[in-house]
PDB file of N, CA and C in Angstrom:
ATOM      1  N   MET A  89     -75.736  12.921 -13.711  1.00  0.00           N
ATOM      2  CA  MET A  89     -74.871  14.152 -14.646  1.00  0.00           C
ATOM      3  C   MET A  89     -75.659  15.379 -15.504  1.00  0.00           C
ATOM      4  N   ASP A  90     -75.390  16.285 -15.338  1.00  0.00           N
ATOM      5  CA  ASP A  90     -76.508  17.351 -15.957  1.00  0.00           C
ATOM      6  C   ASP A  90     -76.078  17.324 -17.798  1.00  0.00           C
ATOM      7  N   MET A  91     -77.565  17.451 -17.790  1.00  0.00           N
ATOM      8  CA  MET A  91     -77.825  17.430 -19.058  1.00  0.00           C
ATOM      9  C   MET A  91     -78.278  18.229 -20.350  1.00  0.00           C
ATOM     10  N   SER A  92     -77.538  19.440 -19.507  1.00  0.00           N
ATOM     11  CA  SER A  92     -77.970  20.614 -21.055  1.00  0.00           C
ATOM     12  C   SER A  92     -77.755  20.597 -21.811  1.00  0.00           C
ATOM     13  N   THR A  93     -78.139  21.299 -22.419  1.00  0.00           N
ATOM     14  CA  THR A  93     -77.744  21.503 -24.554  1.00  0.00           C
ATOM     15  C   THR A  93     -76.955  22.557 -24.193  1.00  0.00           C
ATOM     16  N   ILE A  94     -76.026  22.516 -24.735  1.00  0.00           N
ATOM     17  CA  ILE A  94     -74.862  23.161 -25.622  1.00  0.00           C
ATOM     18  C   ILE A  94     -75.201  23.427 -26.654  1.00  0.00           C
ATOM     19  N   PHE A  95     -75.237  24.608 -27.481  1.00  0.00           N
ATOM     20  CA  PHE A  95     -75.141  24.561 -29.326  1.00  0.00           C
ATOM     21  C   PHE A  95     -73.407  25.412 -29.761  1.00  0.00           C
ATOM     22  N   ILE A  96     -72.784  24.708 -30.566  1.00  0.00           N
ATOM     23  CA  ILE A  96     -72.171  25.319 -31.178  1.00  0.00           C
ATOM     24  C   ILE A  96     -71.811  25.044 -32.108  1.00  0.00           C
ATOM     25  N   SER A  97     -71.402  26.710 -32.467  1.00  0.00           N
ATOM     26  CA  SER A  97     -72.042  27.100 -33.585  1.00  0.00           C
ATOM     27  C   SER A  97     -70.194  27.303 -34.767  1.00  0.00           C
ATOM     28  N   GLU A  98     -69.436  27.059 -33.951  1.00  0.00           N
ATOM     29  CA  GLU A  98     -68.204  27.066 -34.448  1.00  0.00           C
ATOM     30  C   GLU A  98     -67.112  25.761 -34.853  1.00  0.00           C
ATOM     31  N   PHE A  99     -66.412  25.710 -35.165  1.00  0.00           N
ATOM     32  CA  PHE A  99     -65.267  24.447 -35.025  1.00  0.00           C
ATOM     33  C   PHE A  99     -64.121  24.384 -33.490  1.00  0.00           C
ATOM     34  N   ILE A 100     -64.587  23.507 -32.979  1.00  0.00           N
ATOM     35  CA  ILE A 100     -63.677  22.619 -31.637  1.00  0.00           C
ATOM     36  C   ILE A 100     -62.990  21.811 -32.032  1.00  0.00           C
ATOM     37  N   THR A 101     -62.062  21.566 -30.802  1.00  0.00           N
ATOM     38  CA  THR A 101     -61.695  20.345 -31.028  1.00  0.00           C
ATOM     39  C   THR A 101     -61.988  19.142 -31.136  1.00  0.00           C
ATOM     40  N   SER A 102     -61.336  17.053 -31.053  1.00  0.00           N
ATOM     41  CA  SER A 102     -62.625  16.676 -30.640  1.00  0.00           C
ATOM     42  C   SER A 102     -62.083  16.468 -29.522  1.00  0.00           C
ATOM     43  N   GLN A 103     -60.972  16.658 -29.021  1.00  0.00           N
ATOM     44  CA  GLN A 103     -60.899  16.247 -27.277  1.00  0.00           C
ATOM     45  C   GLN A 103     -62.365  16.860 -26.447  1.00  0.00           C
ATOM     46  N   ALA A 104     -62.513  18.582 -26.686  1.00  0.00           N
ATOM     47  CA  ALA A 104     -63.373  19.579 -26.061  1.00  0.00           C
ATOM     48  C   ALA A 104     -64.555  18.914 -26.335  1.00  0.00           C
ATOM     49  N   LEU A 105     -65.139  18.725 -27.386  1.00  0.00           N
ATOM     50  CA  LEU A 105     -66.141  18.086 -27.989  1.00  0.00           C
ATOM     51  C   LEU A 105     -66.500  16.895 -26.991  1.00  0.00           C
ATOM     52  N   GLU A 106     -65.639  16.226 -27.332  1.00  0.00           N
ATOM     53  CA  GLU A 106     -65.916  14.496 -26.083  1.00  0.00           C
ATOM     54  C   GLU A 106     -66.223  15.210 -24.778  1.00  0.00           C
ATOM     55  N   THR A 107     -65.227  15.775 -24.495  1.00  0.00           N
ATOM     56  CA  THR A 107     -65.393  16.381 -22.943  1.00  0.00           C
ATOM     57  C   THR A 107     -66.932  17.074 -22.456  1.00  0.00           C
ATOM     58  N   LEU A 108     -67.643  17.693 -23.392  1.00  0.00           N
ATOM     59  CA  LEU A 108     -68.703  18.242 -23.144  1.00  0.00           C
ATOM     60  C   LEU A 108     -69.990  17.165 -23.354  1.00  0.00           C
ATOM     61  N   LYS A 109     -69.417  16.252 -24.649  1.00  0.00           N
ATOM     62  CA  LYS A 109     -70.345  15.515 -24.799  1.00  0.00           C
ATOM     63  C   LYS A 109     -70.679  14.087 -23.614  1.00  0.00           C
ATOM     64  N   ALA A 110     -69.281  14.241 -22.571  1.00  0.00           N
ATOM     65  CA  ALA A 110     -69.939  13.537 -21.607  1.00  0.00           C
ATOM     66  C   ALA A 110     -70.427  14.291 -20.186  1.00  0.00           C
ATOM     67  N   ARG A 111     -70.860  15.171 -20.474  1.00  0.00           N
ATOM     68  CA  ARG A 111     -71.537  15.145 -20.053  1.00  0.00           C
ATOM     69  C   ARG A 111     -73.197  16.380 -19.817  1.00  0.00           C
ATOM     70  N   HIS A 112     -73.165  16.604 -21.227  1.00  0.00           N
ATOM     71  CA  HIS A 112     -73.985  17.411 -21.986  1.00  0.00           C
ATOM     72  C   HIS A 112     -74.535  16.862 -23.480  1.00  0.00           C
ATOM     73  N   THR A 113     -75.755  17.306 -23.308  1.00  0.00           N
ATOM     74  CA  THR A 113     -76.633  17.346 -25.130  1.00  0.00           C
ATOM     75  C   THR A 113     -75.814  18.097 -25.641  1.00  0.00           C
ATOM     76  N   VAL A 114     -75.334  18.014 -26.268  1.00  0.00           N
ATOM     77  CA  VAL A 114     -74.670  18.495 -27.676  1.00  0.00           C
ATOM     78  C   VAL A 114     -75.060  18.708 -29.309  1.00  0.00           C
ATOM     79  N   ILE A 115     -75.109  20.040 -29.727  1.00  0.00           N
ATOM     80  CA  ILE A 115     -75.811  19.943 -30.741  1.00  0.00           C
ATOM     81  C   ILE A 115     -74.297  20.821 -31.534  1.00  0.00           C
ATOM     82  N   TYR A 116     -73.603  20.211 -32.116  1.00  0.00           N
ATOM     83  CA  TYR A 116     -72.294  20.910 -33.107  1.00  0.00           C
ATOM     84  C   TYR A 116     -72.362  20.753 -34.328  1.00  0.00           C
ATOM     85  N   GLN A 117     -72.651  21.625 -34.757  1.00  0.00           N
ATOM     86  CA  GLN A 117     -72.606  22.345 -36.426  1.00  0.00           C
ATOM     87  C   GLN A 117     -71.501  23.228 -37.023  1.00  0.00           C
ATOM     88  N   PRO A 118     -70.378  23.420 -36.637  1.00  0.00           N
ATOM     89  CA  PRO A 118     -69.624  23.972 -37.332  1.00  0.00           C
ATOM     90  C   PRO A 118     -69.390  24.598 -37.989  1.00  0.00           C
ATOM     91  N   ASP A 119     -70.655  24.678 -38.728  1.00  0.00           N
ATOM     92  CA  ASP A 119     -70.233  25.431 -40.173  1.00  0.00           C
ATOM     93  C   ASP A 119     -71.970  26.846 -39.906  1.00  0.00           C
ATOM     94  N   ALA A 120     -72.414  26.398 -38.653  1.00  0.00           N
ATOM     95  CA  ALA A 120     -74.112  27.504 -38.500  1.00  0.00           C
ATOM     96  C   ALA A 120     -73.886  28.662 -38.798  1.00  0.00           C
ATOM     97  N   TYR A 121     -72.565  28.931 -38.165  1.00  0.00           N
ATOM     98  CA  TYR A 121     -72.045  30.900 -38.125  1.00  0.00           C
ATOM     99  C   TYR A 121     -72.303  31.238 -39.463  1.00  0.00           C
ATOM    100  N   GLN A 122     -72.456  30.385 -40.213  1.00  0.00           N
ATOM    101  CA  GLN A 122     -73.272  31.154 -41.819  1.00  0.00           C
ATOM    102  C   GLN A 122     -74.614  31.114 -42.468  1.00  0.00           C
ATOM    103  N   ASP A 123     -75.250  30.402 -41.273  1.00  0.00           N
ATOM    104  CA  ASP A 123     -76.514  30.789 -41.820  1.00  0.00           C
ATOM    105  C   ASP A 123     -77.327  30.560 -40.217  1.00  0.00           C
ATOM    106  N   PRO A 124     -78.213  31.949 -40.270  1.00  0.00           N
ATOM    107  CA  PRO A 124     -78.621  32.465 -39.112  1.00  0.00           C
ATOM    108  C   PRO A 124     -79.750  31.672 -38.864  1.00  0.00           C
ATOM    109  N   LYS A 125     -80.539  31.252 -39.979  1.00  0.00           N
ATOM    110  CA  LYS A 125     -81.662  30.571 -40.021  1.00  0.00           C
ATOM    111  C   LYS A 125     -81.581  28.968 -39.001  1.00  0.00           C
ATOM    112  N   GLN A 126     -80.738  28.441 -39.429  1.00  0.00           N
ATOM    113  CA  GLN A 126     -79.654  27.011 -38.587  1.00  0.00           C
ATOM    114  C   GLN A 126     -80.094  27.368 -37.187  1.00  0.00           C
ATOM    115  N   MET A 127     -79.108  28.547 -36.382  1.00  0.00           N
ATOM    116  CA  MET A 127     -78.773  28.691 -35.676  1.00  0.00           C
ATOM    117  C   MET A 127     -79.889  29.011 -35.006  1.00  0.00           C
ATOM    118  N   THR A 128     -80.821  29.867 -35.794  1.00  0.00           N
ATOM    119  CA  THR A 128     -82.003  30.232 -34.256  1.00  0.00           C
ATOM    120  C   THR A 128     -83.069  29.152 -34.338  1.00  0.00           C
ATOM    121  N   ASP A 129     -82.703  28.182 -35.333  1.00  0.00           N
ATOM    122  CA  ASP A 129     -83.461  26.614 -34.986  1.00  0.00           C
ATOM    123  C   ASP A 129     -82.335  25.789 -34.043  1.00  0.00           C
ATOM    124  N   SER A 130     -81.511  25.460 -33.667  1.00  0.00           N
ATOM    125  CA  SER A 130     -80.651  25.354 -32.810  1.00  0.00           C
ATOM    126  C   SER A 130     -80.474  25.851 -31.842  1.00  0.00           C
ATOM    127  N   LEU A 131     -80.931  27.114 -31.784  1.00  0.00           N
ATOM    128  CA  LEU A 131     -80.358  28.245 -30.084  1.00  0.00           C
ATOM    129  C   LEU A 131     -82.045  27.544 -29.184  1.00  0.00           C
ATOM    130  N   ILE A 132     -83.090  26.927 -30.169  1.00  0.00           N
ATOM    131  CA  ILE A 132     -84.099  26.722 -29.264  1.00  0.00           C
ATOM    132  C   ILE A 132     -84.535  25.855 -27.898  1.00  0.00           C
ATOM    133  N   ALA A 133     -83.931  24.859 -28.286  1.00  0.00           N
ATOM    134  CA  ALA A 133     -83.365  24.281 -27.263  1.00  0.00           C
ATOM    135  C   ALA A 133     -81.700  24.526 -26.191  1.00  0.00           C
ATOM    136  N   ALA A 134     -81.771  25.153 -26.614  1.00  0.00           N
ATOM    137  CA  ALA A 134     -79.936  25.104 -25.970  1.00  0.00           C
ATOM    138  C   ALA A 134     -80.021  26.286 -25.074  1.00  0.00           C
ATOM    139  N   GLN A 135     -79.520  25.509 -23.336  1.00  0.00           N
ATOM    140  CA  GLN A 135     -79.042  26.435 -22.203  1.00  0.00           C
ATOM    141  C   GLN A 135     -77.708  26.786 -22.541  1.00  0.00           C
ATOM    142  N   ALA A 136     -77.065  26.658 -23.182  1.00  0.00           N
ATOM    143  CA  ALA A 136     -75.625  27.525 -23.652  1.00  0.00           C
ATOM    144  C   ALA A 136     -75.137  27.340 -25.518  1.00  0.00           C
ATOM    145  N   TRP A 137     -74.088  28.265 -25.256  1.00  0.00           N
ATOM    146  CA  TRP A 137     -73.798  28.338 -26.873  1.00  0.00           C
ATOM    147  C   TRP A 137     -72.636  28.568 -27.197  1.00  0.00           C
ATOM    148  N   ILE A 138     -71.924  28.575 -27.286  1.00  0.00           N
ATOM    149  CA  ILE A 138     -70.219  28.300 -27.902  1.00  0.00           C
ATOM    150  C   ILE A 138     -69.502  28.458 -28.988  1.00  0.00           C
ATOM    151  N   VAL A 139     -69.233  30.264 -29.202  1.00  0.00           N
ATOM    152  CA  VAL A 139     -68.900  30.709 -30.470  1.00  0.00           C
ATOM    153  C   VAL A 139     -67.308  30.754 -30.097  1.00  0.00           C
ATOM    154  N   ARG A 140     -66.877  30.607 -31.360  1.00  0.00           N
ATOM    155  CA  ARG A 140     -65.185  32.035 -31.750  1.00  0.00           C
ATOM    156  C   ARG A 140     -65.731  32.619 -32.517  1.00  0.00           C
ATOM    157  N   ASN A 141     -65.224  33.538 -33.282  1.00  0.00           N
ATOM    158  CA  ASN A 141     -64.651  35.093 -33.689  1.00  0.00           C
ATOM    159  C   ASN A 141     -66.032  34.909 -34.780  1.00  0.00           C
ATOM    160  N   LEU A 142     -65.693  33.652 -35.434  1.00  0.00           N
ATOM    161  CA  LEU A 142     -67.085  33.727 -36.935  1.00  0.00           C
ATOM    162  C   LEU A 142     -68.506  34.062 -36.430  1.00  0.00           C
ATOM    163  N   THR A 143     -68.969  33.690 -35.413  1.00  0.00           N
ATOM    164  CA  THR A 143     -70.741  33.930 -34.867  1.00  0.00           C
ATOM    165  C   THR A 143     -70.932  35.248 -34.801  1.00  0.00           C
ATOM    166  N   LYS A 144     -71.304  35.509 -35.231  1.00  0.00           N
ATOM    167  CA  LYS A 144     -71.867  37.053 -34.804  1.00  0.00           C
ATOM    168  C   LYS A 144     -73.223  36.837 -33.909  1.00  0.00           C
ATOM    169  N   VAL A 145     -73.073  36.969 -32.518  1.00  0.00           N
ATOM    170  CA  VAL A 145     -74.535  37.007 -31.575  1.00  0.00           C
ATOM    171  C   VAL A 145     -74.888  37.982 -31.335  1.00  0.00           C
ATOM    172  N   SER A 146     -76.408  37.823 -32.273  1.00  0.00           N
ATOM    173  CA  SER A 146     -76.623  39.137 -32.015  1.00  0.00           C
ATOM    174  C   SER A 146     -78.340  38.585 -31.488  1.00  0.00           C
ATOM    175  N   LYS A 147     -77.798  40.642 -31.694  1.00  0.00           N
ATOM    176  CA  LYS A 147     -79.670  40.954 -30.480  1.00  0.00           C
ATOM    177  C   LYS A 147     -80.413  39.753 -31.095  1.00  0.00           C
ATOM    178  N   GLU A 148     -81.043  38.945 -32.737  1.00  0.00           N
ATOM    179  CA  GLU A 148     -82.597  38.795 -32.972  1.00  0.00           C
ATOM    180  C   GLU A 148     -81.776  36.932 -32.710  1.00  0.00           C
ATOM    181  N   LEU A 149     -80.831  36.829 -32.369  1.00  0.00           N
ATOM    182  CA  LEU A 149     -80.320  34.956 -32.033  1.00  0.00           C
ATOM    183  C   LEU A 149     -80.406  35.303 -30.852  1.00  0.00           C
ATOM    184  N   VAL A 150     -80.477  36.475 -29.959  1.00  0.00           N
ATOM    185  CA  VAL A 150     -79.859  36.035 -28.267  1.00  0.00           C
ATOM    186  C   VAL A 150     -81.620  36.265 -27.958  1.00  0.00           C
ATOM    187  N   GLU A 151     -82.068  36.825 -28.617  1.00  0.00           N
ATOM    188  CA  GLU A 151     -83.816  36.771 -28.121  1.00  0.00           C
ATOM    189  C   GLU A 151     -84.864  36.377 -28.205  1.00  0.00           C
ATOM    190  N   GLY A 152     -84.227  35.545 -29.563  1.00  0.00           N
ATOM    191  CA  GLY A 152     -84.844  34.253 -29.461  1.00  0.00           C
ATOM    192  C   GLY A 152     -84.521  33.060 -29.260  1.00  0.00           C
ATOM    193  N   ALA A 153     -83.767  32.941 -28.598  1.00  0.00           N
ATOM    194  CA  ALA A 153     -82.950  31.487 -27.815  1.00  0.00           C
ATOM    195  C   ALA A 153     -83.407  32.161 -26.148  1.00  0.00           C
ATOM    196  N   LYS A 154     -84.800  31.086 -25.582  1.00  0.00           N
ATOM    197  CA  LYS A 154     -85.558  31.740 -25.125  1.00  0.00           C
ATOM    198  C   LYS A 154     -85.169  31.136 -23.720  1.00  0.00           C
ATOM    199  N   GLN A 155     -84.124  30.110 -24.234  1.00  0.00           N
ATOM    200  CA  GLN A 155     -83.398  29.036 -22.549  1.00  0.00           C
ATOM    201  C   GLN A 155     -82.017  29.156 -22.229  1.00  0.00           C
ATOM    202  N   LEU A 156     -81.437  30.530 -23.405  1.00  0.00           N
ATOM    203  CA  LEU A 156     -80.395  30.272 -23.327  1.00  0.00           C
ATOM    204  C   LEU A 156     -79.656  31.572 -21.669  1.00  0.00           C
ATOM    205  N   LYS A 157     -78.355  30.695 -21.183  1.00  0.00           N
ATOM    206  CA  LYS A 157     -78.528  30.478 -19.998  1.00  0.00           C
ATOM    207  C   LYS A 157     -76.617  31.335 -20.344  1.00  0.00           C
ATOM    208  N   VAL A 158     -75.796  30.907 -20.939  1.00  0.00           N
ATOM    209  CA  VAL A 158     -74.593  31.036 -21.086  1.00  0.00           C
ATOM    210  C   VAL A 158     -74.570  31.106 -22.222  1.00  0.00           C
ATOM    211  N   VAL A 159     -73.116  32.101 -22.453  1.00  0.00           N
ATOM    212  CA  VAL A 159     -72.190  32.160 -23.769  1.00  0.00           C
ATOM    213  C   VAL A 159     -70.888  32.201 -23.376  1.00  0.00           C
ATOM    214  N   GLY A 160     -70.687  30.840 -23.907  1.00  0.00           N
ATOM    215  CA  GLY A 160     -69.253  30.963 -24.456  1.00  0.00           C
ATOM    216  C   GLY A 160     -68.453  31.521 -25.398  1.00  0.00           C
ATOM    217  N   ARG A 161     -67.089  32.509 -25.005  1.00  0.00           N
ATOM    218  CA  ARG A 161     -66.703  32.828 -26.343  1.00  0.00           C
ATOM    219  C   ARG A 161     -65.220  31.951 -25.334  1.00  0.00           C
ATOM    220  N   LEU A 162     -64.550  31.444 -27.348  1.00  0.00           N
ATOM    221  CA  LEU A 162     -63.240  30.487 -27.065  1.00  0.00           C
ATOM    222  C   LEU A 162     -62.741  31.377 -27.643  1.00  0.00           C
ATOM    223  N   GLY A 163     -61.343  31.864 -27.627  1.00  0.00           N
ATOM    224  CA  GLY A 163     -60.499  32.819 -28.024  1.00  0.00           C
ATOM    225  C   GLY A 163     -60.698  34.647 -27.248  1.00  0.00           C
ATOM    226  N   VAL A 164     -59.714  34.940 -28.330  1.00  0.00           N
ATOM    227  CA  VAL A 164     -59.836  36.592 -27.575  1.00  0.00           C
ATOM    228  C   VAL A 164     -60.642  38.049 -28.143  1.00  0.00           C
ATOM    229  N   GLY A 165     -61.498  38.393 -27.381  1.00  0.00           N
ATOM    230  CA  GLY A 165     -62.171  39.433 -28.298  1.00  0.00           C
ATOM    231  C   GLY A 165     -63.377  39.173 -28.144  1.00  0.00           C
ATOM    232  N   LEU A 166     -64.354  40.498 -27.556  1.00  0.00           N
ATOM    233  CA  LEU A 166     -66.006  40.329 -27.301  1.00  0.00           C
ATOM    234  C   LEU A 166     -66.877  40.946 -28.790  1.00  0.00           C
ATOM    235  N   GLU A 167     -66.109  41.712 -29.766  1.00  0.00           N
ATOM    236  CA  GLU A 167     -66.949  42.070 -30.739  1.00  0.00           C
ATOM    237  C   GLU A 167     -67.943  41.702 -31.214  1.00  0.00           C
ATOM    238  N   ASN A 168     -67.692  40.591 -31.767  1.00  0.00           N
ATOM    239  CA  ASN A 168     -68.812  39.476 -32.003  1.00  0.00           C
ATOM    240  C   ASN A 168     -70.395  39.003 -31.326  1.00  0.00           C
ATOM    241  N   ILE A 169     -70.117  39.964 -30.383  1.00  0.00           N
ATOM    242  CA  ILE A 169     -71.075  39.062 -29.343  1.00  0.00           C
ATOM    243  C   ILE A 169     -71.886  40.831 -28.452  1.00  0.00           C
ATOM    244  N   ASP A 170     -73.480  40.822 -29.037  1.00  0.00           N
ATOM    245  CA  ASP A 170     -74.403  41.705 -28.749  1.00  0.00           C
ATOM    246  C   ASP A 170     -73.794  41.831 -27.006  1.00  0.00           C
ATOM    247  N   LEU A 171     -73.264  43.017 -26.766  1.00  0.00           N
ATOM    248  CA  LEU A 171     -72.740  42.275 -24.727  1.00  0.00           C
ATOM    249  C   LEU A 171     -74.255  42.889 -23.532  1.00  0.00           C
ATOM    250  N   ASN A 172     -74.659  44.122 -24.558  1.00  0.00           N
ATOM    251  CA  ASN A 172     -75.889  44.947 -23.980  1.00  0.00           C
ATOM    252  C   ASN A 172     -77.112  43.368 -24.021  1.00  0.00           C
ATOM    253  N   THR A 173     -77.852  42.713 -25.373  1.00  0.00           N
ATOM    254  CA  THR A 173     -78.932  42.493 -25.123  1.00  0.00           C
ATOM    255  C   THR A 173     -78.641  41.128 -24.231  1.00  0.00           C
ATOM    256  N   CYS A 174     -77.115  40.715 -23.901  1.00  0.00           N
ATOM    257  CA  CYS A 174     -76.750  39.132 -22.893  1.00  0.00           C
ATOM    258  C   CYS A 174     -77.150  39.737 -21.565  1.00  0.00           C
ATOM    259  N   ALA A 175     -76.859  41.020 -21.287  1.00  0.00           N
ATOM    260  CA  ALA A 175     -76.881  41.659 -19.802  1.00  0.00           C
ATOM    261  C   ALA A 175     -78.299  41.701 -19.474  1.00  0.00           C
ATOM    262  N   GLU A 176     -78.912  41.857 -20.644  1.00  0.00           N
ATOM    263  CA  GLU A 176     -80.223  42.980 -20.302  1.00  0.00           C
ATOM    264  C   GLU A 176     -81.110  41.662 -20.040  1.00  0.00           C
ATOM    265  N   ARG A 177     -80.981  40.489 -21.061  1.00  0.00           N
ATOM    266  CA  ARG A 177     -81.488  39.030 -20.380  1.00  0.00           C
ATOM    267  C   ARG A 177     -80.885  38.149 -19.411  1.00  0.00           C
ATOM    268  N   GLY A 178     -79.827  38.718 -18.314  1.00  0.00           N
ATOM    269  CA  GLY A 178     -79.591  38.155 -17.438  1.00  0.00           C
ATOM    270  C   GLY A 178     -78.230  36.609 -17.912  1.00  0.00           C
ATOM    271  N   ILE A 179     -77.997  36.913 -19.448  1.00  0.00           N
ATOM    272  CA  ILE A 179     -77.123  35.748 -20.013  1.00  0.00           C
ATOM    273  C   ILE A 179     -75.352  36.010 -19.018  1.00  0.00           C
ATOM    274  N   CYS A 180     -75.073  34.838 -18.869  1.00  0.00           N
ATOM    275  CA  CYS A 180     -73.983  34.978 -18.581  1.00  0.00           C
ATOM    276  C   CYS A 180     -73.068  34.917 -19.604  1.00  0.00           C
ATOM    277  N   LEU A 181     -71.834  35.621 -19.457  1.00  0.00           N
ATOM    278  CA  LEU A 181     -70.916  35.867 -20.794  1.00  0.00           C
ATOM    279  C   LEU A 181     -69.467  34.566 -20.201  1.00  0.00           C
ATOM    280  N   LEU A 182     -68.662  33.475 -20.399  1.00  0.00           N
ATOM    281  CA  LEU A 182     -67.449  32.931 -20.163  1.00  0.00           C
ATOM    282  C   LEU A 182     -67.325  33.051 -20.677  1.00  0.00           C
ATOM    283  N   TYR A 183     -65.842  33.597 -20.527  1.00  0.00           N
ATOM    284  CA  TYR A 183     -64.602  33.738 -22.494  1.00  0.00           C
ATOM    285  C   TYR A 183     -63.304  33.074 -22.074  1.00  0.00           C
ATOM    286  N   THR A 184     -62.687  32.539 -22.824  1.00  0.00           N
ATOM    287  CA  THR A 184     -61.613  32.092 -22.623  1.00  0.00           C
ATOM    288  C   THR A 184     -60.362  32.113 -24.074  1.00  0.00           C
ATOM    289  N   SER A 185     -59.288  31.950 -23.973  1.00  0.00           N
ATOM    290  CA  SER A 185     -58.081  31.880 -25.287  1.00  0.00           C
ATOM    291  C   SER A 185     -57.582  30.489 -25.350  1.00  0.00           C
ATOM    292  N   SER A 186     -57.981  29.768 -24.103  1.00  0.00           N
ATOM    293  CA  SER A 186     -57.822  28.338 -24.554  1.00  0.00           C
ATOM    294  C   SER A 186     -59.047  27.259 -24.011  1.00  0.00           C
ATOM    295  N   LEU A 187     -59.110  26.256 -25.587  1.00  0.00           N
ATOM    296  CA  LEU A 187     -59.524  25.001 -25.096  1.00  0.00           C
ATOM    297  C   LEU A 187     -59.312  24.299 -24.279  1.00  0.00           C
ATOM    298  N   ALA A 188     -58.853  24.358 -23.348  1.00  0.00           N
ATOM    299  CA  ALA A 188     -58.051  23.421 -21.973  1.00  0.00           C
ATOM    300  C   ALA A 188     -59.314  23.963 -21.641  1.00  0.00           C
ATOM    301  N   CYS A 189     -59.865  25.191 -21.828  1.00  0.00           N
ATOM    302  CA  CYS A 189     -60.934  25.704 -19.953  1.00  0.00           C
ATOM    303  C   CYS A 189     -62.121  25.136 -20.470  1.00  0.00           C
ATOM    304  N   ILE A 190     -62.449  24.068 -21.528  1.00  0.00           N
ATOM    305  CA  ILE A 190     -63.632  23.544 -22.131  1.00  0.00           C
ATOM    306  C   ILE A 190     -64.515  23.063 -21.440  1.00  0.00           C
ATOM    307  N   TYR A 191     -63.113  22.338 -20.320  1.00  0.00           N
ATOM    308  CA  TYR A 191     -63.989  21.665 -19.142  1.00  0.00           C
ATOM    309  C   TYR A 191     -64.248  22.432 -17.788  1.00  0.00           C
ATOM    310  N   HIS A 192     -64.143  23.325 -17.857  1.00  0.00           N
ATOM    311  CA  HIS A 192     -64.403  24.535 -16.459  1.00  0.00           C
ATOM    312  C   HIS A 192     -65.850  25.452 -17.043  1.00  0.00           C
ATOM    313  N   PHE A 193     -65.460  25.456 -18.126  1.00  0.00           N
ATOM    314  CA  PHE A 193     -67.089  25.768 -18.776  1.00  0.00           C
ATOM    315  C   PHE A 193     -68.262  24.722 -18.326  1.00  0.00           C
ATOM    316  N   SER A 194     -67.766  23.567 -19.192  1.00  0.00           N
ATOM    317  CA  SER A 194     -68.509  22.313 -18.691  1.00  0.00           C
ATOM    318  C   SER A 194     -69.281  22.133 -17.188  1.00  0.00           C
ATOM    319  N   LEU A 195     -68.671  22.305 -16.485  1.00  0.00           N
ATOM    320  CA  LEU A 195     -68.715  22.332 -15.202  1.00  0.00           C
ATOM    321  C   LEU A 195     -69.403  23.262 -14.821  1.00  0.00           C
ATOM    322  N   ARG A 196     -69.273  24.730 -14.972  1.00  0.00           N
ATOM    323  CA  ARG A 196     -69.407  26.080 -14.559  1.00  0.00           C
ATOM    324  C   ARG A 196     -71.382  26.031 -15.164  1.00  0.00           C
ATOM    325  N   LEU A 197     -71.648  25.646 -16.114  1.00  0.00           N
ATOM    326  CA  LEU A 197     -72.802  25.500 -16.887  1.00  0.00           C
ATOM    327  C   LEU A 197     -73.884  24.788 -15.713  1.00  0.00           C
ATOM    328  N   ARG A 198     -73.025  24.244 -15.060  1.00  0.00           N
ATOM    329  CA  ARG A 198     -74.136  23.286 -13.889  1.00  0.00           C
ATOM    330  C   ARG A 198     -74.738  24.565 -12.773  1.00  0.00           C
ATOM    331  N   VAL A 199     -74.373  25.472 -12.640  1.00  0.00           N
ATOM    332  CA  VAL A 199     -74.714  26.445 -11.500  1.00  0.00           C
ATOM    333  C   VAL A 199     -75.561  27.072 -12.379  1.00  0.00           C
ATOM    334  N   TYR A 200     -76.087  27.599 -14.303  1.00  0.00           N
ATOM    335  CA  TYR A 200     -76.905  28.380 -14.250  1.00  0.00           C
ATOM    336  C   TYR A 200     -78.531  27.296 -14.173  1.00  0.00           C
TER     337      TYR A 200
END
């Protein structure tokens, strides 16, 4: 079993959460998007970060997340993600408009 650490800073369904927990260590803090310090602390150990539309994936947060390899965006639009910083760091961006694809995100994380 791959035990990558995934940080989730916004609400996801219990079914999606359980799917991820079956394969990974999950830090689930659905209100963390409101507190950059909390996100900074939680990202220290994370290889993946799942966000929706409220989390600001800023340059400062990405640069501080030394182990981060993947950002998963659930929903449409990428305006809340610093794409340049992710590209500079070689962080893969995966996005979907459906939580049904969370299983595929989980499998894809094994590649990174």
